[in-house]
CSV table of C-alpha atoms and ligand atoms in Angstrom, one decimal:
chain,number,residue,atom,x,y,z
A,1,MET,CA,71.9,118.2,100.9
A,2,LYS,CA,73.8,115.9,103.3
A,3,LEU,CA,72.7,112.3,102.7
A,4,GLU,CA,74.2,109.1,104.1
A,5,GLN,CA,77.7,108.9,105.6
A,6,MET,CA,80.0,107.3,103.2
A,7,TYR,CA,83.1,107.1,105.2
A,8,GLU,CA,84.6,108.0,108.7
A,9,GLY,CA,88.3,108.8,108.8
A,10,LYS,CA,90.4,109.8,111.8
A,11,ALA,CA,89.8,113.5,111.4
A,12,LYS,CA,86.9,113.8,109.0
A,13,LYS,CA,83.5,112.3,107.9
A,14,VAL,CA,82.5,112.1,104.3
A,15,PHE,CA,78.7,112.3,103.3
A,16,ALA,CA,77.0,111.6,100.0
A,17,THR,CA,74.9,114.4,98.4
A,18,ASP,CA,72.2,114.2,95.8
A,19,ASN,CA,74.8,114.8,93.1
A,20,PRO,CA,76.9,111.7,92.5
A,21,ASP,CA,80.0,113.7,91.5
A,22,GLU,CA,80.1,115.7,94.8
A,23,CYS,CA,80.3,115.0,98.5
A,24,ILE,CA,80.4,116.9,101.8
A,25,VAL,CA,83.5,116.7,104.1
A,26,SER,CA,82.8,117.3,107.8
A,27,TYR,CA,85.8,118.0,110.0
A,28,LYS,CA,86.0,116.7,113.5
A,29,ASP,CA,87.9,117.8,116.6
A,30,ASP,CA,89.3,114.2,117.0
A,31,ALA,CA,93.0,113.8,116.8
A,32,THR,CA,95.0,110.6,116.4
A,33,ALA,CA,98.7,110.1,116.1
A,34,PHE,CA,101.1,107.1,115.7
A,35,ASN,CA,98.7,105.4,113.3
A,36,GLY,CA,95.8,105.6,115.6
A,37,LEU,CA,97.6,104.4,118.9
A,38,LYS,CA,97.3,107.9,120.5
A,39,LYS,CA,93.9,109.4,120.6
A,40,GLY,CA,92.5,112.7,121.8
A,41,THR,CA,90.4,115.9,121.1
A,42,ILE,CA,91.6,119.3,120.1
A,43,ARG,CA,88.9,121.8,120.8
A,44,GLY,CA,88.1,123.9,117.8
A,45,LYS,CA,90.3,121.9,115.4
A,46,GLY,CA,87.5,120.9,113.0
A,47,GLU,CA,86.6,124.6,112.3
A,48,ILE,CA,90.2,125.8,112.1
A,49,ASN,CA,91.2,122.9,109.7
A,50,ASN,CA,88.1,123.4,107.5
A,51,ARG,CA,88.6,127.1,107.1
A,52,LEU,CA,92.4,126.9,106.6
A,53,THR,CA,92.1,124.1,104.1
A,54,ASN,CA,89.4,126.0,102.0
A,55,TYR,CA,91.4,129.2,102.1
A,56,PHE,CA,94.5,127.5,100.8
A,57,MET,CA,92.7,125.3,98.2
A,58,LYS,CA,91.2,128.6,96.7
A,59,LYS,CA,94.5,130.4,96.7
A,60,LEU,CA,96.3,127.4,95.1
A,61,GLU,CA,93.8,127.2,92.3
A,62,GLU,CA,93.7,130.9,91.7
A,63,GLU,CA,97.3,131.8,92.2
A,64,ALA,CA,99.4,128.6,91.8
A,65,GLY,CA,97.5,126.9,89.0
A,66,VAL,CA,96.9,123.8,91.1
A,67,PRO,CA,93.4,122.3,90.5
A,68,THR,CA,91.7,121.1,93.7
A,69,HIS,CA,88.6,119.3,94.9
A,70,PHE,CA,87.2,122.4,96.7
A,71,ILE,CA,83.7,123.6,95.6
A,72,GLU,CA,82.1,125.6,98.5
A,73,GLU,CA,82.3,126.1,102.3
A,74,LEU,CA,78.9,125.2,103.7
A,75,SER,CA,79.4,125.8,107.4
A,76,PRO,CA,82.3,126.3,109.9
A,77,THR,CA,83.0,122.6,109.7
A,78,ASP,CA,81.5,121.4,106.4
A,79,THR,CA,82.7,121.7,102.8
A,80,LEU,CA,81.3,120.6,99.5
A,81,VAL,CA,83.9,119.0,97.5
A,82,LYS,CA,84.3,117.1,94.2
A,83,LYS,CA,84.0,113.3,94.7
A,84,VAL,CA,87.4,111.8,93.8
A,85,ARG,CA,89.1,108.4,93.7
A,86,ILE,CA,92.0,109.0,96.1
A,87,VAL,CA,95.4,108.0,94.6
A,88,PRO,CA,96.6,105.8,97.6
A,89,LEU,CA,99.8,107.9,98.2
A,90,GLU,CA,100.8,110.3,100.9
A,91,VAL,CA,102.9,112.9,99.0
A,92,ILE,CA,105.3,114.5,101.5
A,93,VAL,CA,107.5,117.6,100.8
A,94,ARG,CA,110.2,118.6,103.2
A,95,ASN,CA,112.2,121.9,103.5
A,96,VAL,CA,113.8,121.2,106.8
A,97,ILE,CA,114.6,117.9,108.6
A,98,ALA,CA,112.0,116.9,111.2
A,99,GLY,CA,110.1,113.8,112.4
A,100,SER,CA,110.6,110.5,110.7
A,101,LEU,CA,113.3,111.9,108.4
A,102,SER,CA,115.4,113.0,111.4
A,103,LYS,CA,115.3,109.4,112.8
A,104,ARG,CA,115.9,107.9,109.4
A,105,LEU,CA,119.0,110.0,108.5
A,106,GLY,CA,120.3,110.6,112.1
A,107,ALA,CA,120.3,114.3,111.5
A,108,PRO,CA,118.9,116.8,114.1
A,109,GLU,CA,115.5,118.3,113.7
A,110,GLY,CA,115.9,121.8,112.3
A,111,THR,CA,118.7,120.9,109.7
A,112,GLU,CA,118.1,122.8,106.6
A,113,LEU,CA,117.8,120.8,103.4
A,114,LYS,CA,119.8,122.2,100.4
A,115,CYS,CA,116.7,121.6,98.2
A,116,PRO,CA,113.1,120.4,98.9
A,117,VAL,CA,112.7,116.6,99.3
A,118,LEU,CA,109.8,114.7,97.9
A,119,GLU,CA,108.7,111.4,99.4
A,120,PHE,CA,105.9,109.1,98.8
A,121,CYS,CA,104.2,106.7,101.3
A,122,TYR,CA,101.7,104.0,100.3
A,123,LYS,CA,98.5,104.7,102.2
A,124,ASP,CA,97.8,101.5,104.2
A,125,ASP,CA,97.3,101.7,107.9
A,126,GLU,CA,97.9,98.0,108.4
A,127,LEU,CA,101.3,98.3,106.8
A,128,GLY,CA,102.1,101.5,108.6
A,129,ASP,CA,102.1,103.6,105.4
A,130,PRO,CA,105.5,102.4,104.1
A,131,MET,CA,107.7,104.7,102.1
A,132,VAL,CA,107.8,103.8,98.4
A,133,ASN,CA,109.5,105.2,95.3
A,134,ASP,CA,108.4,105.8,91.6
A,135,TYR,CA,109.2,102.3,90.7
A,136,HIS,CA,107.0,100.7,93.4
A,137,ILE,CA,104.1,103.1,92.4
A,138,LEU,CA,104.3,102.2,88.7
A,139,ALA,CA,104.9,98.6,89.3
A,140,MET,CA,102.0,98.3,91.6
A,141,GLY,CA,99.7,100.4,89.3
A,142,TRP,CA,98.8,102.8,92.1
A,143,THR,CA,98.8,105.5,89.3
A,144,ASP,CA,100.4,106.0,85.8
A,145,LYS,CA,103.6,107.8,84.8
A,146,GLU,CA,101.9,110.8,83.4
A,147,THR,CA,99.8,111.3,86.6
A,148,LEU,CA,102.8,110.8,88.8
A,149,GLU,CA,104.7,113.5,87.1
A,150,LYS,CA,101.7,115.9,87.5
A,151,ILE,CA,101.6,115.0,91.1
A,152,LYS,CA,105.3,115.9,91.6
A,153,GLU,CA,104.8,119.2,89.7
A,154,TYR,CA,101.8,120.2,91.8
A,155,ALA,CA,103.5,119.2,95.1
A,156,PHE,CA,106.4,121.5,94.4
A,157,LYS,CA,104.0,124.3,93.3
A,158,VAL,CA,102.1,123.9,96.5
A,159,ASN,CA,105.4,124.0,98.4
A,160,ASP,CA,106.6,127.3,96.6
A,161,TYR,CA,103.3,128.9,97.2
A,162,LEU,CA,102.9,127.9,100.9
A,163,LYS,CA,106.5,128.5,101.8
A,164,ASN,CA,106.4,132.0,100.5
A,165,PHE,CA,102.9,132.7,102.1
A,166,PHE,CA,104.0,131.4,105.6
A,167,SER,CA,107.3,133.2,105.5
A,168,LYS,CA,105.4,136.5,105.3
A,169,ILE,CA,103.6,135.7,108.5
A,170,GLY,CA,106.7,134.7,110.4
A,171,ILE,CA,106.2,130.9,110.0
A,172,ASP,CA,108.7,128.4,108.6
A,173,LEU,CA,107.0,125.7,106.6
A,174,ILE,CA,109.1,122.6,107.6
A,175,ASP,CA,107.2,119.8,105.8
A,176,PHE,CA,103.7,118.7,104.8
A,177,LYS,CA,101.6,115.9,103.4
A,178,LEU,CA,99.2,116.1,100.4
A,179,GLU,CA,96.8,113.7,99.0
A,180,PHE,CA,95.5,113.8,95.4
A,181,GLY,CA,92.4,112.3,93.7
A,182,ILE,CA,90.9,111.8,90.3
A,183,THR,CA,87.5,113.3,89.7
A,184,SER,CA,84.6,111.5,87.8
A,185,GLY,CA,85.8,113.4,84.8
A,186,GLY,CA,89.3,112.0,85.0
A,187,GLU,CA,91.0,115.2,86.3
A,188,LEU,CA,93.9,115.0,88.8
A,189,VAL,CA,93.0,117.4,91.8
A,190,LEU,CA,94.5,118.2,95.1
A,191,ALA,CA,92.3,116.7,97.9
A,192,ASP,CA,92.3,116.1,101.7
A,193,GLU,CA,93.4,119.0,103.8
A,194,ILE,CA,96.2,121.6,104.4
A,195,SER,CA,96.2,122.3,108.1
A,196,PRO,CA,98.4,122.0,111.3
A,197,ASP,CA,97.4,118.4,111.3
A,198,THR,CA,99.2,117.7,108.0
A,199,CYS,CA,101.9,120.5,108.0
A,200,ARG,CA,104.7,121.3,110.3
A,201,PHE,CA,104.8,125.0,111.2
A,202,TRP,CA,107.5,126.6,113.3
A,203,ASP,CA,107.7,130.2,114.5
A,204,SER,CA,110.4,131.7,112.4
A,205,LYS,CA,112.0,133.5,115.3
A,206,THR,CA,111.5,131.3,118.4
A,207,LYS,CA,111.2,128.0,116.4
A,208,GLU,CA,108.3,127.2,118.6
A,209,LYS,CA,106.1,124.4,117.1
A,210,LEU,CA,102.6,125.4,116.0
A,211,ASP,CA,101.2,122.2,114.7
A,212,LYS,CA,100.1,118.7,115.6
A,213,ASP,CA,103.5,117.8,117.0
A,214,ARG,CA,102.2,119.6,120.2
A,215,PHE,CA,99.7,116.9,120.5
A,216,ARG,CA,101.9,114.0,119.3
A,217,ARG,CA,104.7,114.9,121.8
A,218,ASP,CA,102.6,116.2,124.7
A,219,LEU,CA,104.0,119.8,124.4
A,220,GLY,CA,100.9,121.5,125.8
A,221,ASP,CA,98.6,124.3,124.5
A,222,VAL,CA,97.7,122.4,121.4
A,223,GLU,CA,94.6,124.6,121.0
A,224,GLY,CA,96.6,127.7,121.2
A,225,ALA,CA,98.9,126.6,118.5
A,226,TYR,CA,96.1,126.0,116.0
A,227,GLN,CA,94.5,129.3,116.9
A,228,GLU,CA,97.8,131.1,116.4
A,229,ILE,CA,98.1,129.7,112.9
A,230,ILE,CA,94.6,130.7,111.8
A,231,LYS,CA,95.0,134.2,113.4
A,232,ARG,CA,98.2,134.8,111.5
A,233,VAL,CA,96.8,133.5,108.3
A,234,PHE,CA,93.7,135.6,108.3
A,235,SER,CA,95.4,138.7,109.6
A,236,HIS,CA,97.6,138.6,106.6
A,237,GLU,CA,94.7,139.7,104.3
B,1,LIG,N1,102.0,113.6,107.9
B,1,LIG,C1,100.6,113.5,107.9
B,1,LIG,N2,100.0,112.2,108.0
B,1,LIG,C2,100.7,111.1,108.1
B,1,LIG,C3,102.2,111.2,108.2
B,1,LIG,C4,102.8,112.4,108.0
B,1,LIG,O1,99.9,114.5,107.7
B,1,LIG,O2,100.0,110.1,108.2
B,1,LIG,C5,102.7,114.9,107.7
B,1,LIG,C6,103.3,115.4,109.1
B,1,LIG,O3,102.4,116.2,109.8
B,1,LIG,C7,104.5,116.1,108.6
B,1,LIG,C8,104.9,115.5,107.3
B,1,LIG,O4,103.7,114.7,106.9
B,1,LIG,O5,104.1,117.4,108.4
B,1,LIG,C9,106.1,114.5,107.5
B,1,LIG,O6,105.8,113.6,108.5
B,1,LIG,P1,106.9,112.5,108.9
B,1,LIG,O7,107.2,111.5,107.7
B,1,LIG,O8,108.1,113.2,109.5
B,1,LIG,O9,106.1,111.6,109.9
B,1,LIG,P2,105.8,111.8,111.4
B,1,LIG,O10,107.1,112.3,112.1
B,1,LIG,O11,104.7,112.8,111.6
B,1,LIG,O12,105.4,110.4,111.9
């Protein structure tokens, strides 16, 4: 049962339930970029991101051994999840240079990386989510060493699983962002979402962008890109 709203983020709302260890995530069509400076709506995004996230959370638990917050899909836009305390880090994995890394290293987008790159950003909108390393994380006490090592292990497992999955449907997984949380029982689980809002997907042949960069960069047919991803993911079965 959906009780009071606990939180409203840029792309999702979170509601309490009658179980203190569970909450309901409700996906919105709202889109923002550049730390909230650019705002818009992507029609159908809420449903697509909810269904894609749940599909991958289930697969990651069953096939990659990565525990997640997923419990049950309640409707096209709503999902029951374990209530977690979010570790305040954006965990970014990159296979190909794009976005902020391209600017930072002065290397063109599309440059292959010789091995995956793992980055952490401290989740703080006012600070613009600054990039941090292991030392900052431990020195600030955002999580402990053991949990940090588990986060790294899970992040690479997610990358291996998703990269392989998407390669089979003709999509290059360029990079993505994950968030992790701690349940009331103290378990580290993958939380948040896995969707074209949080991953860069390029068509393997044409290198066409099929993700939120179409919105960020005004490339047009944003809805079509999200639909193409869900169509290819579900036709894979
Ligand atoms: N990303 C995200 N939320 C953020 C920042 C990044 O989901 O607040 C994702 C983004 O979609 C991309 C990856 O993380 O798949 C790496 O993003 P990058 O650091 O290149 O930042 P951007 O260029 O998106 O600002």
